[in-house]
Amino acid sequence: MRKPIIAGNWKMHKTLGEAESFYSDVQGRIPDPAKVETVICAPFPFLYRLVQLSEGMAPSVGAQNMHEEESGAFTGEVSPVQLKDLGVRYVIIGHSERREYFNETDDSVNRKLKSALGHGLTPIVCVGETLGEREEGRTEAKVSGQVKAAYAEISPSEAAGTVVAYEPIWAIGTGKTATAEEAGDVCRSIRETLSELYGGEIAEKIRIQYGGSVKPDNIGELLAQPDIDGALVGGASLEPESFLRLAEVASNE
Ligand SMILES: O=C(CO)COP(=O)(O)O
């Protein structure tokens, strides 16, 4: 059985005070970590403080991006060594907003994935199609190509501990969710791709999240799909009550 994983992606939201207050609101109220893994991927400037506040308890702390090098002359970037040193445990890699606005490519996603794994961070690897690609019937080809490119030269044992997030770009922040069946079908095709790459046993271990306008009232049907093991959540992760509700529904799956 794969344990569900609910990850909040705060994107470029909140001040430090708001982030602290979110943590104090949710702490001690997160459902049993044996039943659901919870993560908050916060802006870089808050990570140190949130790791301190979390004291190793749920929700864990994640970053939204990282550079693949350990150190160097890369103004404005943050390395996996720096994240690890702070106690950060997860990192989102290849979010569609990074691909769209910050020129991330399948190649850079692959380099970052290798580097995150090499430094003991748990990567959440994002893939997803545009509306145009969906309308042209190219969803599965696009997503499978992104998965293959991201996992190039990643060993089966490393791949087993990763998380894939399927986020159709047209469903992000738009209020339009893929239907549970549509999302489930693509997540199944991602698992088939992982199975081609690594065999069924490893593919069954890799958790696949859905992301794109996930809310407390639609997460239940999404998680009921056999290949959806969690959610990567933007807007609905910003409020403590809504994040708690998502975690609660997932803990009952
Ligand atoms: O991009 C997302 C999470 O990474 C999804 O954002 P929303 O949940 O706000 O649609």
JSON list of N, CA, C and O in Angstrom, two decimals, residues 3 27 61 77 120 162 175 197 205:
[
{"chain": "A", "resi": 3, "resn": "LYS", "atom": "N", "xyz": [1.42, 5.05, 0.94]},
{"chain": "A", "resi": 3, "resn": "LYS", "atom": "CA", "xyz": [0.84, 6.03, 1.87]},
{"chain": "A", "resi": 3, "resn": "LYS", "atom": "C", "xyz": [0.53, 7.32, 1.12]},
{"chain": "A", "resi": 3, "resn": "LYS", "atom": "O", "xyz": [1.38, 7.82, 0.39]},
{"chain": "A", "resi": 27, "resn": "GLN", "atom": "N", "xyz": [-0.18, 22.60, 13.75]},
{"chain": "A", "resi": 27, "resn": "GLN", "atom": "CA", "xyz": [0.62, 21.63, 14.50]},
{"chain": "A", "resi": 27, "resn": "GLN", "atom": "C", "xyz": [-0.19, 20.92, 15.57]},
{"chain": "A", "resi": 27, "resn": "GLN", "atom": "O", "xyz": [-1.01, 21.54, 16.26]},
{"chain": "A", "resi": 61, "resn": "VAL", "atom": "N", "xyz": [8.84, 19.94, 5.83]},
{"chain": "A", "resi": 61, "resn": "VAL", "atom": "CA", "xyz": [9.10, 21.16, 5.06]},
{"chain": "A", "resi": 61, "resn": "VAL", "atom": "C", "xyz": [9.78, 20.81, 3.74]},
{"chain": "A", "resi": 61, "resn": "VAL", "atom": "O", "xyz": [10.69, 19.98, 3.70]},
{"chain": "A", "resi": 77, "resn": "GLU", "atom": "N", "xyz": [20.44, 31.70, -6.65]},
{"chain": "A", "resi": 77, "resn": "GLU", "atom": "CA", "xyz": [20.02, 30.29, -6.61]},
{"chain": "A", "resi": 77, "resn": "GLU", "atom": "C", "xyz": [20.28, 29.68, -5.23]},
{"chain": "A", "resi": 77, "resn": "GLU", "atom": "O", "xyz": [21.03, 30.22, -4.42]},
{"chain": "A", "resi": 120, "resn": "GLY", "atom": "N", "xyz": [19.95, 13.29, -0.89]},
{"chain": "A", "resi": 120, "resn": "GLY", "atom": "CA", "xyz": [19.01, 12.75, 0.10]},
{"chain": "A", "resi": 120, "resn": "GLY", "atom": "C", "xyz": [17.74, 13.55, 0.27]},
{"chain": "A", "resi": 120, "resn": "GLY", "atom": "O", "xyz": [17.07, 13.46, 1.31]},
{"chain": "A", "resi": 162, "resn": "THR", "atom": "N", "xyz": [10.89, 8.39, -5.11]},
{"chain": "A", "resi": 162, "resn": "THR", "atom": "CA", "xyz": [10.49, 9.70, -5.63]},
{"chain": "A", "resi": 162, "resn": "THR", "atom": "C", "xyz": [8.96, 9.81, -5.66]},
{"chain": "A", "resi": 162, "resn": "THR", "atom": "O", "xyz": [8.24, 8.82, -5.52]},
{"chain": "A", "resi": 175, "resn": "GLY", "atom": "N", "xyz": [-9.51, 26.81, -11.22]},
{"chain": "A", "resi": 175, "resn": "GLY", "atom": "CA", "xyz": [-10.78, 26.30, -10.72]},
{"chain": "A", "resi": 175, "resn": "GLY", "atom": "C", "xyz": [-11.29, 25.15, -11.57]},
{"chain": "A", "resi": 175, "resn": "GLY", "atom": "O", "xyz": [-12.26, 24.49, -11.23]},
{"chain": "A", "resi": 197, "resn": "LEU", "atom": "N", "xyz": [10.05, 1.65, -17.53]},
{"chain": "A", "resi": 197, "resn": "LEU", "atom": "CA", "xyz": [11.42, 2.05, -17.18]},
{"chain": "A", "resi": 197, "resn": "LEU", "atom": "C", "xyz": [12.02, 1.14, -16.11]},
{"chain": "A", "resi": 197, "resn": "LEU", "atom": "O", "xyz": [13.20, 0.83, -16.16]},
{"chain": "A", "resi": 205, "resn": "LYS", "atom": "N", "xyz": [5.70, 1.22, -6.28]},
{"chain": "A", "resi": 205, "resn": "LYS", "atom": "CA", "xyz": [6.14, 1.91, -5.06]},
{"chain": "A", "resi": 205, "resn": "LYS", "atom": "C", "xyz": [6.12, 3.42, -5.21]},
{"chain": "A", "resi": 205, "resn": "LYS", "atom": "O", "xyz": [6.09, 4.15, -4.22]}
]
